[in-house]
Short mmCIF file of C-alpha atoms in Angstrom, two decimals:
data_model
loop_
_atom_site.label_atom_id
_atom_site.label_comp_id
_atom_site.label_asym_id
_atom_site.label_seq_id
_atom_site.Cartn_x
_atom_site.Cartn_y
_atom_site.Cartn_z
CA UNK A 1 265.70 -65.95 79.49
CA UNK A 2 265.15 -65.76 83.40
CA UNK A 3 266.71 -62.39 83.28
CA UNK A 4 264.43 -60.86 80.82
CA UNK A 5 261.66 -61.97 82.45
CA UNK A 6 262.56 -60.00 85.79
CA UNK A 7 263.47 -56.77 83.87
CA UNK A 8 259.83 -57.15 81.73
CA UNK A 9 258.47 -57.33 85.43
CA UNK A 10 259.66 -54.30 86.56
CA UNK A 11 258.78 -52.36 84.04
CA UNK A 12 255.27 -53.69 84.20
CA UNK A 13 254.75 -52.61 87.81
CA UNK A 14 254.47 -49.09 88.15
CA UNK A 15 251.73 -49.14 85.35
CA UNK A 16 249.67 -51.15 87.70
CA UNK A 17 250.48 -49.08 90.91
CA UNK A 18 249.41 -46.07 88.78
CA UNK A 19 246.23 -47.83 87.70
CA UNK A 20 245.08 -48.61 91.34
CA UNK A 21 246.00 -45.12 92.68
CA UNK A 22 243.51 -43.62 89.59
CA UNK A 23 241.01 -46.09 90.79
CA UNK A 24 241.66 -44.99 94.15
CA UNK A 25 241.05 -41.28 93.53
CA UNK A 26 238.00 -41.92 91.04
CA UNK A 27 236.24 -43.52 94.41
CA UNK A 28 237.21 -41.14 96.65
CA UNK A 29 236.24 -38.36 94.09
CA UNK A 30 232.91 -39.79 93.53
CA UNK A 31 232.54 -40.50 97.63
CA UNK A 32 233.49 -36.46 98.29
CA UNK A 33 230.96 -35.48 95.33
CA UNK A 34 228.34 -37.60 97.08
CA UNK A 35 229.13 -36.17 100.39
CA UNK A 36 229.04 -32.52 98.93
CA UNK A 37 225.47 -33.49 97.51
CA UNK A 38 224.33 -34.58 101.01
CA UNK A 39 225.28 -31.87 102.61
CA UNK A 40 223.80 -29.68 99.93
CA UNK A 41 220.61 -31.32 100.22
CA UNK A 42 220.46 -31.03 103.78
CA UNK A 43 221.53 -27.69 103.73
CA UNK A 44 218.40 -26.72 101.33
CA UNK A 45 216.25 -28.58 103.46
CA UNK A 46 217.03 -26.73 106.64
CA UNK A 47 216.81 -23.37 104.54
CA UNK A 48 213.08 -24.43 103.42
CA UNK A 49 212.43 -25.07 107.11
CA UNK A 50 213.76 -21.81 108.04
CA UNK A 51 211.40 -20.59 105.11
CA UNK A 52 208.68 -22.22 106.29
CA UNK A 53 209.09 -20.96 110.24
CA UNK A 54 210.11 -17.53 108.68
CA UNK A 55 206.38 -17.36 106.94
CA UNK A 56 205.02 -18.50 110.38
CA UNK A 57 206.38 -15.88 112.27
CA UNK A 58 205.52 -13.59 110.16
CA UNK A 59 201.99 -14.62 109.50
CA UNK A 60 201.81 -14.66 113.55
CA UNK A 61 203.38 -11.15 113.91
CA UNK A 62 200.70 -10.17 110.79
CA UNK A 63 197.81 -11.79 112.79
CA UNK A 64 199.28 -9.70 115.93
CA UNK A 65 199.52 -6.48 114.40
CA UNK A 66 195.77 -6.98 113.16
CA UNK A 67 194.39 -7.92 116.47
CA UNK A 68 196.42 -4.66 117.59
CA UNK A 69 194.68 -2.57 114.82
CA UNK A 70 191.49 -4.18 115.55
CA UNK A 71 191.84 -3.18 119.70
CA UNK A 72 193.13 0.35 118.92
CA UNK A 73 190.18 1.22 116.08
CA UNK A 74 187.75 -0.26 119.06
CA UNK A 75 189.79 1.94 121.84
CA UNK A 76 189.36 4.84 119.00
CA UNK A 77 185.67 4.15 118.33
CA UNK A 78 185.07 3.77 122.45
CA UNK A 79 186.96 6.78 122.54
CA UNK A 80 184.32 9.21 120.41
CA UNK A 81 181.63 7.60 122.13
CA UNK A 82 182.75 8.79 125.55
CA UNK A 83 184.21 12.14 123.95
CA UNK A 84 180.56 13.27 122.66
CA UNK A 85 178.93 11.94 125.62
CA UNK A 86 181.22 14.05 127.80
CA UNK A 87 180.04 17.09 125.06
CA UNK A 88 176.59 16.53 125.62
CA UNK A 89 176.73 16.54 129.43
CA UNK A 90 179.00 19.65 129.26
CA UNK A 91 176.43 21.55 126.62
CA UNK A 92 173.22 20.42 129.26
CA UNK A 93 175.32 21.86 132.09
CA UNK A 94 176.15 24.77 130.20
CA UNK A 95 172.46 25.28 128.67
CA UNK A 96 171.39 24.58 132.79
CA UNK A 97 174.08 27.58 133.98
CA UNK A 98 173.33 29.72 131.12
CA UNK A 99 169.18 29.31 132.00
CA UNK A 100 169.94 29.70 136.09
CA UNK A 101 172.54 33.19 135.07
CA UNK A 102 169.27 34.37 132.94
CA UNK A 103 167.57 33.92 135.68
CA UNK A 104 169.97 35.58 138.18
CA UNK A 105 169.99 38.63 135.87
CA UNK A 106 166.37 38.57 135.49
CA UNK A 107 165.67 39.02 139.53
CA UNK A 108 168.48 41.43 139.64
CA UNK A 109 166.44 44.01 137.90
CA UNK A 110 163.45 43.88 140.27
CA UNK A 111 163.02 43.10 144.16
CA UNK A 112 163.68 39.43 145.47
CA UNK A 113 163.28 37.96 148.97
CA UNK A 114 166.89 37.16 150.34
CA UNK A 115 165.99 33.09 150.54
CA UNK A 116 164.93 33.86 146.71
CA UNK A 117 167.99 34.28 145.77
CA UNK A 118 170.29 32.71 147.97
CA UNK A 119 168.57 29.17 146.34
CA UNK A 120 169.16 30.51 142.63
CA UNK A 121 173.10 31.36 144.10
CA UNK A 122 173.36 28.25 145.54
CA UNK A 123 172.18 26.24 141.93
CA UNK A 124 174.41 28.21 139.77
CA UNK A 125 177.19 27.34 142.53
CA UNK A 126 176.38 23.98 142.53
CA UNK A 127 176.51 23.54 138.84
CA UNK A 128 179.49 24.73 137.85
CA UNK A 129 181.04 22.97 140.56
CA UNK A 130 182.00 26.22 143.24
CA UNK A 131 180.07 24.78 146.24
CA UNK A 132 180.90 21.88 148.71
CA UNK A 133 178.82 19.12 149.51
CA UNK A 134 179.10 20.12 153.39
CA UNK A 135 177.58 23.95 152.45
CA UNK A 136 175.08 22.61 150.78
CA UNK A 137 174.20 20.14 154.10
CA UNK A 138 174.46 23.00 156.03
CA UNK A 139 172.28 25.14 154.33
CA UNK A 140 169.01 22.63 153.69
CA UNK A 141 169.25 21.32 157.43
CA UNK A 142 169.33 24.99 158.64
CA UNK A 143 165.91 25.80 156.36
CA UNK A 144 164.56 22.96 157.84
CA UNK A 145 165.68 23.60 161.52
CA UNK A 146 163.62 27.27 161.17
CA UNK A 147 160.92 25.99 159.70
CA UNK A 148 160.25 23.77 162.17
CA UNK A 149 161.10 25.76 164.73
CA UNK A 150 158.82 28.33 163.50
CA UNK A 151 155.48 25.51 163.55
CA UNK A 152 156.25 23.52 166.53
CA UNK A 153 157.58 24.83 169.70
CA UNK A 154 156.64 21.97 171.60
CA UNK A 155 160.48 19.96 170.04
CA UNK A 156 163.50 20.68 171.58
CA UNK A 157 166.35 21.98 169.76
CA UNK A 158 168.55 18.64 169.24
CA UNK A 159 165.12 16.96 168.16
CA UNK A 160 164.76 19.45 166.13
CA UNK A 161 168.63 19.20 164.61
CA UNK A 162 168.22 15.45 164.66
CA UNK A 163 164.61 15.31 162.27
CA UNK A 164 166.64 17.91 159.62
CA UNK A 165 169.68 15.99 159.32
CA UNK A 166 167.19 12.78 158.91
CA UNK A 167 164.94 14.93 155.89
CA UNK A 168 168.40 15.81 154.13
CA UNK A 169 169.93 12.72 154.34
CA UNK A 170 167.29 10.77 153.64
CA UNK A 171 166.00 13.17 150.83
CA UNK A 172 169.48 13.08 148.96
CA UNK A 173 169.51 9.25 149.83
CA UNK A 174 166.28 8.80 146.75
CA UNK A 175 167.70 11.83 145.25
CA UNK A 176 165.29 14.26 146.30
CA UNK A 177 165.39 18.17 146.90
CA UNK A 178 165.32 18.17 150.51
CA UNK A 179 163.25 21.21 151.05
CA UNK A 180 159.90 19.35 149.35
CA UNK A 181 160.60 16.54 152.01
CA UNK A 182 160.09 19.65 154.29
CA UNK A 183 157.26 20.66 152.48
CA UNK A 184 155.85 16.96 152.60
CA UNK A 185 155.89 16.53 155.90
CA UNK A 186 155.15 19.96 157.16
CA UNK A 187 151.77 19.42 154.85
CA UNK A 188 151.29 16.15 156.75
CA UNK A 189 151.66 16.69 160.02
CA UNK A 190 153.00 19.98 160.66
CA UNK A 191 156.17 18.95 162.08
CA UNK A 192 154.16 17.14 164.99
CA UNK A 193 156.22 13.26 165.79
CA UNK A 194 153.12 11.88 167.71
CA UNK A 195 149.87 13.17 164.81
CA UNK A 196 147.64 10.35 163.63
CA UNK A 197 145.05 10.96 160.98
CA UNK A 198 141.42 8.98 160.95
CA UNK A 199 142.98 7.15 158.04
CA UNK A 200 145.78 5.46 160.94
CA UNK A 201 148.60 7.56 159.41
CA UNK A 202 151.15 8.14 162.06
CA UNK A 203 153.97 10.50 162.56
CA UNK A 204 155.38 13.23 161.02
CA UNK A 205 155.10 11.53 157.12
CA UNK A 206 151.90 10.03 158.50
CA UNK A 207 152.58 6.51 157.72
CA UNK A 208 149.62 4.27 156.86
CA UNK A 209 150.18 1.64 159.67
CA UNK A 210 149.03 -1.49 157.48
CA UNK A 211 151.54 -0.69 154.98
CA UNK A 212 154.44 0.36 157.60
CA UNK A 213 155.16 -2.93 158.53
CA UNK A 214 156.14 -4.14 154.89
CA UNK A 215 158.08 -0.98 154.54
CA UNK A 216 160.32 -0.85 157.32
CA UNK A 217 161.40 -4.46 156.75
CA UNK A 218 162.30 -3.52 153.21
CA UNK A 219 165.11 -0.92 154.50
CA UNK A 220 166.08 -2.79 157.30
CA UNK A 221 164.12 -1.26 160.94
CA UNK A 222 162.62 -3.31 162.91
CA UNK A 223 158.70 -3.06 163.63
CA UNK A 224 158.04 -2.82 167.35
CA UNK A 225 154.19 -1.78 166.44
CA UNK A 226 152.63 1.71 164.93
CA UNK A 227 153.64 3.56 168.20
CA UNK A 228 156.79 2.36 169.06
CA UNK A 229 158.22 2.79 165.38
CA UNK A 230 155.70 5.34 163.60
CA UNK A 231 156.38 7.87 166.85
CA UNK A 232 160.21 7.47 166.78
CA UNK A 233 160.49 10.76 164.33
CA UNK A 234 164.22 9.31 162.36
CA UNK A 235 161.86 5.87 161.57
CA UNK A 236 159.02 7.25 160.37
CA UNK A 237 161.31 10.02 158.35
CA UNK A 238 163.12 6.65 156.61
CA UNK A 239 159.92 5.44 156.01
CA UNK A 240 158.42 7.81 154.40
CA UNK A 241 161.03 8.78 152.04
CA UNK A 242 161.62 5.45 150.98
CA UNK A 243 157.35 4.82 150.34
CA UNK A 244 157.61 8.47 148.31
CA UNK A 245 160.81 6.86 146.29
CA UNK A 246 159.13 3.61 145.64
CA UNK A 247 155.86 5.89 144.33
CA UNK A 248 158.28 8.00 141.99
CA UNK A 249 159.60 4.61 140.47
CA UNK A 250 156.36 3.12 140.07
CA UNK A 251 154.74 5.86 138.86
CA UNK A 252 157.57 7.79 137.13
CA UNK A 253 156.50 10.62 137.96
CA UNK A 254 156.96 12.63 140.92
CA UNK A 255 154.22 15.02 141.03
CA UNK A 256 151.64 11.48 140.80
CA UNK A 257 153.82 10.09 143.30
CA UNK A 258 152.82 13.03 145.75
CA UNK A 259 149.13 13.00 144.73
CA UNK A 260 149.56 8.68 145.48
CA UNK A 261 151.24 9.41 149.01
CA UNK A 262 148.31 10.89 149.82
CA UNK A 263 145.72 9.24 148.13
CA UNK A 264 147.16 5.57 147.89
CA UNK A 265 148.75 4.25 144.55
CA UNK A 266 145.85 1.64 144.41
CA UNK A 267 143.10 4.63 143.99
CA UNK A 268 145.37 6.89 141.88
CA UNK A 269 146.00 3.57 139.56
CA UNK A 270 142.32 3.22 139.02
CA UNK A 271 141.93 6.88 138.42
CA UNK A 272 144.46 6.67 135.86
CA UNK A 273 143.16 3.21 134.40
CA UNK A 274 140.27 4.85 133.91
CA UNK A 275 141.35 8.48 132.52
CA UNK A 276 139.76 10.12 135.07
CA UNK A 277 141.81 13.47 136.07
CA UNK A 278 143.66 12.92 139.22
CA UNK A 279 142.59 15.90 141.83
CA UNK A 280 145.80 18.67 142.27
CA UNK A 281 144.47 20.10 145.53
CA UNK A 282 147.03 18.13 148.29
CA UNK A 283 149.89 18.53 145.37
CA UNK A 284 149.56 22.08 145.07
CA UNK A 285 149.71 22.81 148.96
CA UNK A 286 152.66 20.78 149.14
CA UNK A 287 153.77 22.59 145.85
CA UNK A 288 152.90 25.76 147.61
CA UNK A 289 155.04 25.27 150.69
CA UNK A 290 158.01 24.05 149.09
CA UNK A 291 158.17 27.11 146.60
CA UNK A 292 158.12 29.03 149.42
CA UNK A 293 161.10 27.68 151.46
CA UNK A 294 162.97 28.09 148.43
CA UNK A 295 161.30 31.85 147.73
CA UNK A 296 160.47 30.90 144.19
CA UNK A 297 156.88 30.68 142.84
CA UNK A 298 154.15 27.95 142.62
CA UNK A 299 154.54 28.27 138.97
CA UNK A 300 158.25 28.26 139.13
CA UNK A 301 158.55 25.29 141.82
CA UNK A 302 155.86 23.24 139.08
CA UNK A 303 158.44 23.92 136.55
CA UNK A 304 161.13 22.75 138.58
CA UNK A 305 159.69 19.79 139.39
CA UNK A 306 158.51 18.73 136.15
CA UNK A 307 161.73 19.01 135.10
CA UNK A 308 163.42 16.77 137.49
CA UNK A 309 161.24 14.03 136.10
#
């Protein structure tokens, strides 16, 4: 009996062992399957975050290459803009040189005055860009050296050098021709440092002496009385020029701005206030004398002026 028992035993035992080893691998089977799922889902969530930073970057680069688009199209459009303004300035030169070479040929075919036409040379020079800043010095203060030598031989010769280099630098200061500061003052005081009108104008722009003060403080010289600063010809040259300027800005209008340099802005206001016609008579002598230091004509030097308004 015993014995059978063992042998029953024996055979009983690898069934069981077999049993627990399918158990076994059922566990670890389902424990590996779980693990693959984790790692799957974890791997598809890191791909939809990679999605989601992909779209990002792209929508960034997108918003980039708009804001690039946008720039370039407003580089373009700024581009066109200065193009045809470059066009227009280049067709008013051109119109300007093609007027002044019209001109040229015109007083080629009948007798000119050599000053005549050495200021029409020295436009057309000027404008298309053949003539030096330094010629062009040289040439105003030399019309203004002979012209004042011409009126007043009572100056000496650097005085007179020192009161043309004042008129041309001053004049191209306010963006004036230089030669109708000549004209200005040589209409005022006739080149004379020490005139003074009933009115109290002094010097050679005759100054007003109550509204000197005010004006040489403005630009900076100090105001040692009517004689002392009025008499000193380079002052009362910077003050002149800068009153005439502040007349052209007020009045916008440079041939008023004479006629109020003369008259006072205060009367020539009223005039105007009133639409009364302001008088022409101290205009066209200054109008006069410039057109001749440049050899043109009163109507001509009008016309020039009117057109540097």
């Amino acid at each position: 009996m015993s014995t059978a028992k063992i042998k029953g035993e024996k055979v009983d035992m690898p069934n069981s062992l077999r049993e627990n080893i399918n158990k076994n691998l059922g566990s670890i089977f389902i424990i590996f399957m779980c693990i693959i799922i984790i790692l799957f889902i974890n791997l598809q969530i890191k791909v939809n975050n990679l999605g989601m930073q992909a779209e990002k970057y792209i929508e960034n680069v997108n918003l980039k290459n708009e804001e690039i688009i946008n720039k370039v199209e407003n580089l373009s459009r700024q581009t066109e803009k200065y193009i045809e303004s470059i066009n227009l300035q280049n067709e008013k030169i051109a119109n300007r040189v093609e007027d002044l070479s019209n001109e040229v040929k015109k007083y080629s075919q009948v007798r000119i005055g050599r000053d005549q036409f050495t200021e029409i040379y020295m436009q057309l020079q000027e404008l298309t860009g053949m003539i030096s800043n330094e010629v062009k010095r040289e040439f105003y203060i030399t019309k203004a050296v002979k012209d004042i030598s011409k009126n007043n031989s009572t100056l000496d010769s650097k005085s007179i050098y020192e009161i043309s280099k004042t008129i041309y630098e001053e004049a191209v200061k306010y963006n004036f021709n230089p030669l109708l500061i000549t004209a200005i003052i040589k209409t005022e005081s006739n080149y004379d440092p020490k005139a003074v009108s009933d009115s109290y104008a002094y010097g050679l722009c005759q100054v007003r002496r109550f509204i000197a003060p005010e004006l040489a403080e403005n630009i900076g010289i100090k105001w040692d009385g009517a004689e002392k600063t009025l008499f000193d010809p380079i002052k009362n040259i910077k003050i002149g020029v800068y009153y005439l300027s502040m007349l052209n800005r007020n009045f916008n209008d440079i041939k008023t701005a004479i006629i109020a340099y003369n008259q006072g802005p205060y009367n020539v206001q009223g005039q105007l206030t009133n639409n009364k016609e302001l008088p022409d008579n101290y205009l066209n002598k200054v109008l006069d004398y410039y057109a001749n230091l440049r050899g043109f004509s009163l109507e001509e030097a009008q016309n020039e002026i009117k057109a540097t308004n």
